[in-house]
Amino acid sequence: MTKSDPSLVNSKVLADFKVGVDNVIFSVDTKQNRLLVLLSKRKDEPFSGEWGLPGTLVRQGESLEGAAYRILAEKIEAKNLYLEQLYTFGGPNRDPRESPHSFGVRYLSVSYFALVRYEEAQLIPDQFNNTTWYIIEKVPQLAFDHNQILEYGYRRLRNKLEYSPIAFDVLPELFTLSDLYQFYETILGTNFADYSNFRNRLLKLGFLLDTEIKVSRGAGRPASLYRFDPVAFAPLKDKPMVFI
Amino acid sequence: MTKSDPSLVNSKVLADFKVGVDNVIFSVDTKQNRLLVLLSKRKDEPFSGEWGLPGTLVRQGESLEGAAYRILAEKIEAKNLYLEQLYTFGGPNRDPRESPHSFGVRYLSVSYFALVRYEEAQLIPDQFNNTTWYIIEKVPQLAFDHNQILEYGYRRLRNKLEYSPIAFDVLPELFTLSDLYQFYETILGTNFADYSNFRNRLLKLGFLLDTEIKVSRGAGRPASLYRFDPVAFAPLKDKPMVFI
DNA sequence: ACAAAAGTGTTGGTGTTACACCCATGG
DNA sequence: CCATGGGTGTAACACCAACACTTTTGT
């Protein structure tokens, strides 16, 4: 209590916060094998005109997750998605609206991580806010600490993919094993695993049901369509490294 | 934008927040093989006199992590510890200070997860706030949603233990392999793994250095003291299931 | 000498890796 | 008939669980 505090203001005065929610929304363009992240051009200060993660301030009576879903709904039409809380960034001076010597409000960002089905995720056109999918490797300098948040979300995506069945929230109901393999490849990088071993491991685990329906994609032998069985997966929850 | 909002207040009005930090602080009493969590009896309303996680509201100029360390420092003297952010609980009406129809402030809790060395963690006596270590199985009903936060932290602890070397932030500099084994046992439950297999696996990984110093603990053959080598561990980062 | 704790070894089974190979189709 | 992508098989090896066994101490 008697400890000296280096801050500029009375150390016992509570901070007042505005709480924002920022979303790191990923999708996989399976046709072109690209991992995409949704960015929007800011229309308000600060950082007006620059790119940033889609975000919003939390309204009265609104839950954090509620705000996260609201952002999503304002930007894209997405029926199939996975969403979870990522991290809370709350240091002082992460937002220029906090003037250095002000007794004013602090800005805190609770970030959410989402994965959506690309083919279905129609961008909602907006005359003011320019919103686009960016290839992950080509993301520019972003507003605030959003590059850092994005980096954090990207790490979470790769980790999550290894033990969590989030791929099936986002793949079509029926998919071939190559579809699944390519999905993993575009996120984790090519040669993340041998294809035939990937097949064998997953099929042995028994939560992929072969529908026996065959589809032909150009030349080559037709592939079987599979379906994810959540019930059969249940016992593998919190078992690590299921997919790799 | 035209979507109807079920909340009681104007859906476009931003919420004002007070941000609290609540800590789930664990320690392992290795002498008695008990996993402990630090609780303190609240001296202020709401829930005055009831047990809760040690927490504080964030002050002006203070970072979230800074607030987390401040709580720790106010409750216990701890030199060796591990601390990371856990989760942010921020739904409306999680704090009774938000009256149902008020336009007033919302209370949000950013929770942190900590593991400290029990032997060194001297409780700082406080005439008002009663602070104690509770055996995890005997935690009573807590204030707010703190039981939920604790449950979340407990899950994180068990997961983290499996792939992260947090045990070595909290064990003494030199320890025997039985010390390490017991540490894991008290957190993950007895028979989480066969002792001799646990030994062999860890030693083969090569980040435990045998100092050749022997210690005798009562009867039985004296044990070697080992030291954790962070450099040798580095390549195993983000490899899963290192310890079990 | 005996119990207790530390540490080593063995064995059968399971999983993984890195391939080679066969199958069905389009052009 | 051959290139292409889908799918199966396998030999070598690493790993792992379970348990028996040896070593070194205190009493």
Coordinates of C-alpha atoms (C1' of nucleotides) in Angstrom, one line a residue:
Chain A
M1 CA 0.0 0.0 0.0
T2 CA 2.9 2.3 0.7
K3 CA 4.6 1.1 -2.4
S4 CA 5.4 3.9 -4.7
D5 CA 3.5 3.9 -8.0
P6 CA 5.1 5.1 -11.2
S7 CA 1.8 6.1 -12.8
L8 CA 1.0 9.6 -13.6
V9 CA -2.2 9.7 -11.7
N10 CA -3.4 9.0 -8.2
S11 CA -2.7 5.4 -7.7
K12 CA -5.8 4.7 -5.7
V13 CA -8.3 6.2 -8.2
L14 CA -10.1 3.5 -10.2
A15 CA -10.0 3.5 -13.9
D16 CA -13.1 3.9 -16.0
F17 CA -13.3 1.7 -19.0
K18 CA -14.9 1.5 -22.4
V19 CA -14.8 -2.1 -23.4
G20 CA -14.4 -3.1 -27.1
V21 CA -14.6 -6.4 -28.7
D22 CA -12.3 -7.2 -31.6
N23 CA -12.7 -10.2 -33.8
V24 CA -10.0 -12.3 -35.5
I25 CA -12.2 -13.9 -38.1
F26 CA -10.5 -16.6 -40.3
S27 CA -11.7 -18.5 -43.2
V28 CA -10.2 -20.9 -45.6
D29 CA -10.6 -20.5 -49.3
T30 CA -10.3 -24.1 -50.2
K31 CA -10.4 -23.5 -54.0
Q32 CA -7.2 -21.4 -53.9
N33 CA -5.7 -22.9 -50.7
R34 CA -5.5 -19.6 -48.9
L35 CA -6.0 -18.7 -45.3
L36 CA -7.9 -15.5 -45.0
V37 CA -8.6 -13.0 -42.3
L38 CA -11.3 -10.4 -42.3
L39 CA -10.2 -6.8 -42.0
S40 CA -12.2 -3.6 -42.2
K41 CA -11.2 -0.1 -43.0
R42 CA -12.0 2.2 -40.1
K43 CA -14.4 5.0 -40.8
D44 CA -14.0 6.8 -37.4
E45 CA -11.1 8.2 -35.5
P46 CA -8.7 7.1 -34.3
F47 CA -6.9 5.5 -37.2
S48 CA -9.7 6.5 -39.6
G49 CA -9.1 5.1 -43.0
E50 CA -6.6 2.5 -41.8
W51 CA -7.2 -1.3 -41.7
G52 CA -8.1 -3.0 -38.5
L53 CA -9.8 -6.0 -37.0
P54 CA -13.6 -5.7 -37.1
G55 CA -14.6 -4.5 -33.7
T56 CA -17.2 -2.6 -31.7
L57 CA -17.7 -1.1 -28.3
V58 CA -19.9 -3.1 -26.0
R59 CA -23.4 -1.6 -25.4
Q60 CA -25.5 -1.5 -22.4
G61 CA -27.1 -4.8 -21.6
E62 CA -24.9 -6.6 -24.1
S63 CA -22.7 -9.6 -23.3
L64 CA -19.1 -9.8 -24.6
E65 CA -20.0 -12.8 -26.7
G66 CA -23.1 -11.0 -27.8
A67 CA -21.0 -8.1 -29.1
A68 CA -18.7 -10.5 -30.9
Y69 CA -21.6 -12.1 -32.7
R70 CA -23.0 -8.6 -33.5
I71 CA -19.8 -7.7 -35.3
L72 CA -19.8 -10.9 -37.2
A73 CA -23.4 -10.3 -38.2
E74 CA -22.7 -6.8 -39.4
K75 CA -19.9 -7.8 -41.6
I76 CA -20.8 -11.2 -43.0
E77 CA -23.6 -13.6 -43.4
A78 CA -22.3 -16.7 -41.7
K79 CA -24.3 -19.7 -40.7
N80 CA -21.5 -22.2 -40.0
L81 CA -18.9 -20.9 -37.7
Y82 CA -16.8 -21.5 -34.6
L83 CA -16.2 -18.7 -32.1
E84 CA -14.4 -18.4 -28.8
Q85 CA -12.8 -15.8 -26.6
L86 CA -9.2 -15.2 -27.4
Y87 CA -7.5 -12.8 -25.0
T88 CA -8.0 -9.4 -23.3
F89 CA -5.7 -6.6 -24.1
G90 CA -6.0 -3.9 -21.6
G91 CA -2.8 -2.0 -20.9
P92 CA -3.0 1.7 -20.5
N93 CA -2.1 3.7 -23.6
R94 CA -3.1 1.1 -26.1
D95 CA -5.7 3.5 -27.5
P96 CA -4.8 7.0 -28.5
R97 CA -8.1 8.2 -27.2
E98 CA -6.5 7.9 -23.7
S99 CA -4.5 11.0 -23.6
P100 CA -1.4 10.5 -21.6
H101 CA -2.3 12.8 -18.7
S102 CA -6.0 12.4 -18.8
F103 CA -8.1 11.2 -15.9
G104 CA -10.4 9.9 -18.6
V105 CA -11.5 6.6 -19.8
R106 CA -9.4 3.6 -20.6
Y107 CA -10.0 1.4 -23.7
L108 CA -9.9 -2.3 -23.3
S109 CA -10.2 -4.9 -26.0
V110 CA -11.6 -8.3 -25.4
S111 CA -10.7 -10.2 -28.5
Y112 CA -12.6 -13.1 -30.0
F113 CA -11.4 -15.7 -32.4
A114 CA -13.7 -17.0 -35.2
L115 CA -13.5 -19.5 -38.0
V116 CA -16.2 -19.3 -40.7
R117 CA -17.1 -21.2 -43.8
Y118 CA -15.7 -19.1 -46.6
E119 CA -18.1 -20.2 -49.4
E120 CA -21.1 -19.2 -47.3
A121 CA -19.7 -16.1 -45.7
Q122 CA -21.1 -13.4 -47.9
L123 CA -19.7 -10.0 -47.2
I124 CA -22.4 -7.5 -46.3
P125 CA -21.8 -4.5 -48.5
D126 CA -21.4 -1.2 -46.6
Q127 CA -21.0 2.2 -48.1
F128 CA -18.8 3.4 -45.3
N129 CA -16.8 0.6 -44.0
N130 CA -14.7 -1.3 -46.5
T131 CA -14.5 -4.9 -45.4
T132 CA -12.4 -7.6 -47.1
W133 CA -10.7 -10.9 -46.8
Y134 CA -7.0 -10.6 -46.6
I135 CA -4.5 -13.3 -47.3
I136 CA -2.8 -13.9 -43.9
E137 CA 0.7 -13.4 -45.3
K138 CA -0.3 -10.0 -46.8
V139 CA -1.9 -8.3 -43.9
P140 CA -0.7 -4.7 -43.8
Q141 CA 0.0 -2.5 -40.8
L142 CA -3.1 -2.4 -38.7
A143 CA -4.7 0.1 -36.3
F144 CA -4.0 -0.1 -32.5
D145 CA -2.3 -3.3 -31.4
H146 CA -4.3 -5.3 -33.9
N147 CA -1.3 -6.9 -35.6
Q148 CA -0.4 -8.3 -32.2
I149 CA -4.0 -9.6 -31.6
L150 CA -4.0 -11.2 -35.1
E151 CA -0.7 -12.9 -34.4
Y152 CA -2.2 -14.3 -31.2
G153 CA -5.3 -15.5 -33.0
Y154 CA -3.3 -17.1 -35.7
R155 CA -1.3 -19.1 -33.1
R156 CA -4.5 -20.1 -31.4
L157 CA -6.0 -21.3 -34.7
R158 CA -3.0 -23.5 -35.4
N159 CA -3.0 -25.0 -31.9
K160 CA -6.7 -25.5 -31.8
L161 CA -6.7 -27.3 -35.1
E162 CA -4.5 -30.0 -33.8
Y163 CA -6.8 -31.3 -31.0
S164 CA -10.2 -29.7 -31.7
P165 CA -12.7 -30.6 -34.4
I166 CA -13.3 -27.0 -35.4
A167 CA -12.6 -27.9 -39.0
F168 CA -16.0 -29.7 -39.1
D169 CA -17.8 -26.5 -38.0
V170 CA -16.7 -25.0 -41.2
L171 CA -16.3 -27.7 -43.8
P172 CA -19.5 -28.7 -45.7
E173 CA -21.6 -31.4 -44.2
L174 CA -20.1 -33.9 -46.6
F175 CA -16.5 -33.7 -47.6
T176 CA -13.8 -35.9 -49.0
L177 CA -10.7 -36.7 -47.1
S178 CA -8.6 -34.7 -49.5
D179 CA -10.9 -31.7 -48.7
L180 CA -10.1 -32.2 -45.1
Y181 CA -6.4 -32.7 -45.7
Q182 CA -6.2 -29.6 -47.9
F183 CA -8.0 -27.6 -45.2
Y184 CA -5.3 -28.6 -42.7
E185 CA -2.6 -27.9 -45.2
T186 CA -3.6 -24.4 -46.0
I187 CA -3.6 -23.5 -42.3
L188 CA -0.6 -25.5 -41.0
G189 CA 1.5 -25.4 -44.2
T190 CA 2.2 -28.0 -46.8
N191 CA 3.7 -31.2 -45.7
F192 CA 2.3 -30.9 -42.2
A193 CA 1.8 -34.6 -42.4
D194 CA 1.9 -37.5 -44.9
Y195 CA -1.5 -37.8 -46.6
S196 CA -1.9 -41.5 -46.3
N197 CA -0.9 -41.5 -42.7
F198 CA -3.3 -38.7 -42.1
R199 CA -6.1 -40.8 -43.6
N200 CA -5.3 -43.9 -41.7
R201 CA -5.0 -42.1 -38.3
L202 CA -8.3 -40.3 -38.7
L203 CA -10.2 -43.3 -40.1
K204 CA -9.0 -45.5 -37.2
L205 CA -10.3 -42.9 -34.7
G206 CA -13.7 -43.7 -36.0
F207 CA -15.5 -40.4 -36.0
L208 CA -15.6 -40.0 -39.7
L209 CA -18.4 -41.9 -41.3
D210 CA -18.1 -43.0 -44.9
T211 CA -21.3 -42.3 -46.8
E212 CA -20.2 -44.4 -49.7
I213 CA -21.2 -41.6 -52.0
K214 CA -18.6 -41.0 -54.6
V215 CA -17.7 -37.7 -56.2
S216 CA -15.4 -37.1 -59.1
R217 CA -13.3 -34.0 -59.2
G218 CA -11.8 -33.9 -62.7
A219 CA -9.4 -36.8 -63.5
G220 CA -8.6 -39.5 -61.0
R221 CA -10.5 -42.0 -59.0
P222 CA -13.7 -40.7 -57.4
A223 CA -13.5 -39.9 -53.7
S224 CA -15.8 -41.0 -50.9
L225 CA -17.8 -38.4 -49.1
Y226 CA -17.4 -38.5 -45.3
R227 CA -19.5 -37.1 -42.5
F228 CA -18.2 -36.0 -39.0
D229 CA -19.9 -37.9 -36.1
P230 CA -19.8 -35.7 -33.0
V231 CA -21.0 -38.5 -30.8
A232 CA -18.1 -40.8 -31.8
F233 CA -15.7 -37.9 -31.3
A234 CA -16.9 -37.1 -27.7
P235 CA -14.6 -39.5 -25.9
L236 CA -11.6 -38.0 -27.7
K237 CA -12.4 -34.5 -26.2
D238 CA -9.4 -33.2 -24.4
K239 CA -7.2 -36.0 -25.8
P240 CA -4.3 -34.2 -27.4
M241 CA -3.1 -34.3 -30.9
V242 CA -5.9 -36.1 -32.4
F243 CA -5.5 -34.8 -35.9
I244 CA -1.7 -34.6 -36.4
Chain B
M1 CA -28.7 -2.4 -37.3
T2 CA -32.5 -2.6 -37.4
K3 CA -32.3 -5.9 -35.6
S4 CA -34.4 -5.7 -32.4
D5 CA -32.5 -5.9 -29.2
P6 CA -33.9 -7.7 -26.2
S7 CA -32.0 -5.6 -23.7
L8 CA -33.7 -3.3 -21.3
V9 CA -31.9 -0.2 -22.3
N10 CA -31.2 1.8 -25.5
S11 CA -29.3 -0.7 -27.6
K12 CA -27.0 1.9 -29.0
V13 CA -25.8 3.4 -25.7
L14 CA -22.3 2.2 -24.8
A15 CA -21.8 0.5 -21.5
D16 CA -19.4 2.0 -18.9
F17 CA -17.2 -0.5 -17.2
K18 CA -15.3 -1.0 -14.0
V19 CA -12.8 -3.6 -14.6
G20 CA -11.7 -6.0 -11.9
V21 CA -9.0 -8.5 -11.9
D22 CA -9.5 -11.8 -10.0
N23 CA -6.8 -14.3 -9.4
V24 CA -7.0 -18.0 -9.2
I25 CA -3.8 -18.7 -7.2
F26 CA -2.8 -22.3 -6.7
S27 CA 0.0 -23.8 -4.7
V28 CA 1.0 -27.4 -3.9
D29 CA 1.6 -28.4 -0.3
T30 CA 4.1 -31.1 -1.1
K31 CA 4.5 -32.2 2.5
Q32 CA 0.8 -33.1 2.7
N33 CA 0.1 -33.7 -1.0
R34 CA -2.6 -31.1 -1.2
L35 CA -3.6 -28.8 -3.9
L36 CA -4.5 -25.4 -2.5
V37 CA -6.2 -22.3 -3.8
L38 CA -6.0 -18.9 -2.1
L39 CA -9.3 -17.4 -1.0
S40 CA -10.0 -14.3 0.9
K41 CA -13.0 -13.2 2.9
R42 CA -14.5 -10.1 1.5
K43 CA -14.6 -7.1 3.7
D44 CA -16.8 -4.9 1.4
E45 CA -20.1 -5.1 -0.2
P46 CA -21.4 -6.9 -2.1
F47 CA -21.0 -10.3 -0.6
S48 CA -19.3 -8.8 2.4
G49 CA -18.0 -11.6 4.8
E50 CA -18.2 -14.3 2.1
W51 CA -15.3 -16.1 0.5
G52 CA -14.1 -15.1 -2.9
L53 CA -11.1 -15.1 -5.2
P54 CA -8.6 -12.4 -4.3
G55 CA -9.3 -9.5 -6.6
T56 CA -9.2 -5.8 -7.1
L57 CA -10.5 -3.1 -9.4
V58 CA -8.0 -1.8 -11.9
R59 CA -6.7 1.7 -11.1
Q60 CA -5.8 4.5 -13.4
G61 CA -2.6 4.0 -15.2
E62 CA -2.4 0.3 -14.1
S63 CA -2.1 -2.5 -16.6
L64 CA -4.3 -5.7 -16.1
E65 CA -1.3 -7.8 -15.4
G66 CA 0.0 -5.1 -13.1
A67 CA -3.3 -5.3 -11.1
A68 CA -2.9 -9.1 -11.0
Y69 CA 0.6 -8.8 -9.5
R70 CA -0.6 -6.2 -7.1
I71 CA -3.2 -8.5 -5.6
L72 CA -0.6 -11.2 -5.3
A73 CA 1.8 -8.9 -3.6
E74 CA -0.9 -7.7 -1.2
K75 CA -1.8 -11.3 -0.1
I76 CA 1.4 -13.3 -0.2
E77 CA 5.1 -12.9 -0.4
A78 CA 5.9 -14.9 -3.4
K79 CA 9.2 -14.9 -5.3
N80 CA 8.8 -18.0 -7.5
L81 CA 5.6 -18.0 -9.5
Y82 CA 3.9 -18.5 -12.8
L83 CA 1.1 -16.2 -13.9
E84 CA -1.0 -15.9 -17.0
Q85 CA -4.3 -14.5 -18.1
L86 CA -7.2 -16.9 -17.8
Y87 CA -10.4 -15.6 -19.2
T88 CA -12.6 -12.5 -19.2
F89 CA -16.0 -12.8 -17.6
G90 CA -18.2 -9.9 -18.6
G91 CA -21.8 -10.7 -19.0
P92 CA -24.3 -8.2 -17.7
N93 CA -25.7 -8.9 -14.3
R94 CA -22.7 -10.9 -13.0
D95 CA -22.3 -8.3 -10.3
P96 CA -25.2 -7.2 -8.1
R97 CA -23.9 -3.6 -8.1
E98 CA -25.4 -3.5 -11.6
S99 CA -29.0 -2.9 -10.7
P100 CA -31.2 -4.5 -13.3
H101 CA -32.6 -1.3 -14.8
S102 CA -29.8 1.0 -14.2
F103 CA -28.0 2.9 -16.8
G104 CA -25.0 2.6 -14.5
V105 CA -21.7 0.9 -14.7
R106 CA -21.0 -2.7 -15.7
Y107 CA -18.5 -4.9 -13.8
L108 CA -16.2 -7.0 -15.8
S109 CA -13.7 -9.5 -14.4
V110 CA -10.4 -10.3 -16.1
S111 CA -9.2 -13.4 -14.4
Y112 CA -5.6 -14.5 -13.9
F113 CA -4.2 -17.9 -13.1
A114 CA -1.2 -18.2 -10.9
L115 CA 0.9 -21.0 -9.4
V116 CA 3.2 -20.1 -6.5
R117 CA 5.7 -22.0 -4.4
Y118 CA 3.8 -22.9 -1.3
E119 CA 6.8 -23.1 1.1
E120 CA 7.8 -19.5 0.3
A121 CA 4.4 -18.0 -0.1
Q122 CA 4.0 -16.4 3.3
L123 CA 0.5 -15.1 3.9
I124 CA 0.6 -11.4 4.6
P125 CA -1.5 -10.9 7.7
D126 CA -4.3 -8.4 7.4
Q127 CA -6.6 -7.3 10.2
F128 CA -9.6 -6.9 7.8
N129 CA -9.3 -9.4 5.0
N130 CA -9.0 -12.9 6.1
T131 CA -6.9 -14.8 3.6
T132 CA -6.3 -18.5 3.6
W133 CA -5.3 -21.5 1.5
Y134 CA -8.2 -23.8 0.9
I135 CA -7.9 -27.4 -0.2
I136 CA -9.4 -27.5 -3.6
E137 CA -12.0 -30.2 -2.9
K138 CA -13.2 -28.2 0.1
V139 CA -13.8 -24.8 -1.4
P140 CA -17.1 -23.4 -0.2
Q141 CA -19.7 -21.4 -2.1
L142 CA -18.0 -18.2 -3.3
A143 CA -19.0 -14.7 -4.1
F144 CA -20.1 -13.6 -7.6
D145 CA -19.3 -16.2 -10.3
H146 CA -16.0 -17.1 -8.6
N147 CA -16.8 -20.8 -8.3
Q148 CA -17.0 -20.9 -12.1
I149 CA -13.8 -18.9 -12.5
L150 CA -12.0 -21.3 -10.1
E151 CA -13.3 -24.3 -12.0
Y152 CA -12.0 -22.8 -15.2
G153 CA -8.6 -22.1 -13.6
Y154 CA -8.4 -25.6 -12.3
R155 CA -9.0 -27.1 -15.7
R156 CA -6.3 -24.8 -17.1
L157 CA -3.9 -25.9 -14.4
R158 CA -4.3 -29.5 -15.3
N159 CA -4.0 -28.9 -19.0
K160 CA -1.0 -26.6 -18.7
L161 CA 0.8 -29.1 -16.5
E162 CA 0.9 -31.7 -19.3
Y163 CA 2.8 -29.7 -21.9
S164 CA 4.2 -26.7 -20.1
P165 CA 7.1 -26.7 -17.6
I166 CA 5.3 -24.6 -15.1
A167 CA 6.2 -27.1 -12.4
F168 CA 9.8 -25.8 -12.5
D169 CA 8.7 -22.2 -11.8
V170 CA 7.5 -23.4 -8.5
L171 CA 9.6 -26.4 -7.4
P172 CA 12.9 -25.6 -5.7
E173 CA 15.9 -25.1 -7.8
L174 CA 17.1 -28.6 -7.0
F175 CA 14.5 -31.4 -6.6
T176 CA 14.4 -35.1 -6.7
L177 CA 12.4 -37.0 -9.3
S178 CA 10.0 -38.1 -6.6
D179 CA 9.4 -34.5 -5.7
L180 CA 8.5 -33.9 -9.3
Y181 CA 6.3 -37.0 -9.5
Q182 CA 4.5 -36.1 -6.3
F183 CA 3.9 -32.6 -7.5
Y184 CA 2.2 -34.0 -10.6
E185 CA 0.3 -36.6 -8.5
T186 CA -1.2 -34.0 -6.2
I187 CA -2.6 -32.0 -9.1
L188 CA -3.6 -34.7 -11.5
G189 CA -4.5 -37.3 -9.0
T190 CA -2.7 -40.5 -7.9
N191 CA -1.8 -43.0 -10.5
F192 CA -1.8 -40.4 -13.3
A193 CA 1.2 -42.4 -14.6
D194 CA 3.6 -45.2 -13.5
Y195 CA 6.5 -43.7 -11.6
S196 CA 9.3 -45.6 -13.3
N197 CA 7.9 -44.8 -16.8
F198 CA 7.5 -41.1 -15.8
R199 CA 11.2 -41.2 -14.8
N200 CA 12.4 -42.8 -17.9
R201 CA 10.4 -40.6 -20.2
L202 CA 11.5 -37.3 -18.6
L203 CA 15.1 -38.3 -18.4
K204 CA 15.1 -39.3 -22.0
L205 CA 13.9 -35.9 -23.0
G206 CA 17.1 -34.5 -21.6
F207 CA 16.1 -31.3 -20.0
L208 CA 16.6 -32.6 -16.4
L209 CA 20.2 -32.4 -15.4
D210 CA 21.5 -34.8 -12.7
T211 CA 23.6 -32.9 -10.2
E212 CA 24.8 -36.1 -8.7
I213 CA 24.1 -34.6 -5.3
K214 CA 22.3 -37.2 -3.2
V215 CA 19.7 -36.5 -0.5
S216 CA 18.3 -38.9 2.0
R217 CA 14.7 -38.5 3.1
G218 CA 14.2 -40.9 6.0
A219 CA 14.7 -44.6 5.1
G220 CA 15.5 -45.8 1.6
R221 CA 18.1 -45.2 -1.0
P222 CA 19.1 -41.5 -1.4
A223 CA 17.8 -39.7 -4.4
S224 CA 19.7 -37.6 -6.9
L225 CA 18.9 -33.9 -7.1
Y226 CA 18.0 -32.7 -10.5
R227 CA 17.9 -29.3 -12.1
F228 CA 15.6 -28.0 -14.9
D229 CA 17.5 -26.8 -18.0
P230 CA 15.3 -24.3 -19.9
V231 CA 17.7 -24.3 -22.9
A232 CA 17.3 -28.0 -23.4
F233 CA 13.6 -27.7 -23.0
A234 CA 13.2 -24.9 -25.6
P235 CA 12.9 -27.2 -28.7
L236 CA 10.1 -29.0 -26.9
K237 CA 8.0 -25.9 -26.6
D238 CA 4.6 -26.4 -28.2
K239 CA 5.2 -30.1 -28.5
P240 CA 2.2 -31.6 -26.8
M241 CA 2.1 -34.1 -23.9
V242 CA 5.7 -33.8 -22.8
F243 CA 5.2 -34.8 -19.3
I244 CA 2.5 -37.4 -19.4
Chain C
dA1 C1' 18.1 -58.4 8.4
dC2 C1' 14.3 -56.0 6.7
dA3 C1' 11.5 -52.4 5.0
dA4 C1' 11.5 -48.4 2.4
dA5 C1' 12.7 -45.5 -1.2
dA6 C1' 15.5 -44.9 -5.6
dG7 C1' 16.6 -46.5 -9.8
dT8 C1' 17.1 -50.1 -13.8
dG9 C1' 15.6 -53.5 -17.0
dT10 C1' 12.4 -56.5 -19.8
dT11 C1' 8.7 -57.6 -22.6
dG12 C1' 4.7 -57.5 -25.4
dG13 C1' 2.0 -54.5 -27.6
dT14 C1' 0.9 -50.2 -30.0
dG15 C1' 1.7 -46.3 -32.9
dT16 C1' 4.3 -43.8 -36.4
dT17 C1' 7.1 -42.9 -40.5
dA18 C1' 8.2 -43.3 -45.0
dC19 C1' 7.3 -45.2 -48.5
dA20 C1' 5.6 -48.6 -52.4
dC21 C1' 1.8 -50.1 -54.5
dC22 C1' -3.0 -50.8 -56.4
dC23 C1' -7.6 -48.6 -58.1
dA24 C1' -10.8 -45.9 -60.9
dT25 C1' -11.6 -42.3 -63.7
dG26 C1' -11.0 -38.4 -67.5
dG27 C1' -8.8 -37.1 -71.4
Chain D
dC1 C1' -3.3 -46.0 -72.3
dC2 C1' -1.5 -42.9 -69.4
dA3 C1' -1.7 -39.1 -66.2
dT4 C1' -4.1 -38.0 -62.2
dG5 C1' -5.9 -38.2 -57.9
dG6 C1' -8.0 -41.7 -54.4
dG7 C1' -7.0 -45.4 -51.5
dT8 C1' -4.5 -49.6 -49.3
dG9 C1' -0.5 -52.0 -47.4
dT10 C1' 3.8 -52.7 -45.1
dA11 C1' 8.5 -53.1 -43.0
dA12 C1' 11.4 -50.7 -39.7
dC13 C1' 11.4 -48.4 -36.0
dA14 C1' 10.1 -45.7 -31.9
dC15 C1' 7.5 -45.6 -28.1
dC16 C1' 4.8 -47.1 -24.1
dA17 C1' 2.5 -49.6 -20.1
dA18 C1' 3.1 -52.9 -16.8
dC19 C1' 5.7 -55.0 -13.9
dA20 C1' 9.8 -57.5 -12.0
dC21 C1' 14.0 -56.6 -10.3
dT22 C1' 18.3 -54.5 -8.2
dT23 C1' 20.6 -50.9 -5.3
dT24 C1' 21.3 -48.2 -1.3
dT25 C1' 19.9 -46.4 2.7
dG26 C1' 17.6 -46.1 7.9
dT27 C1' 16.3 -48.6 11.9

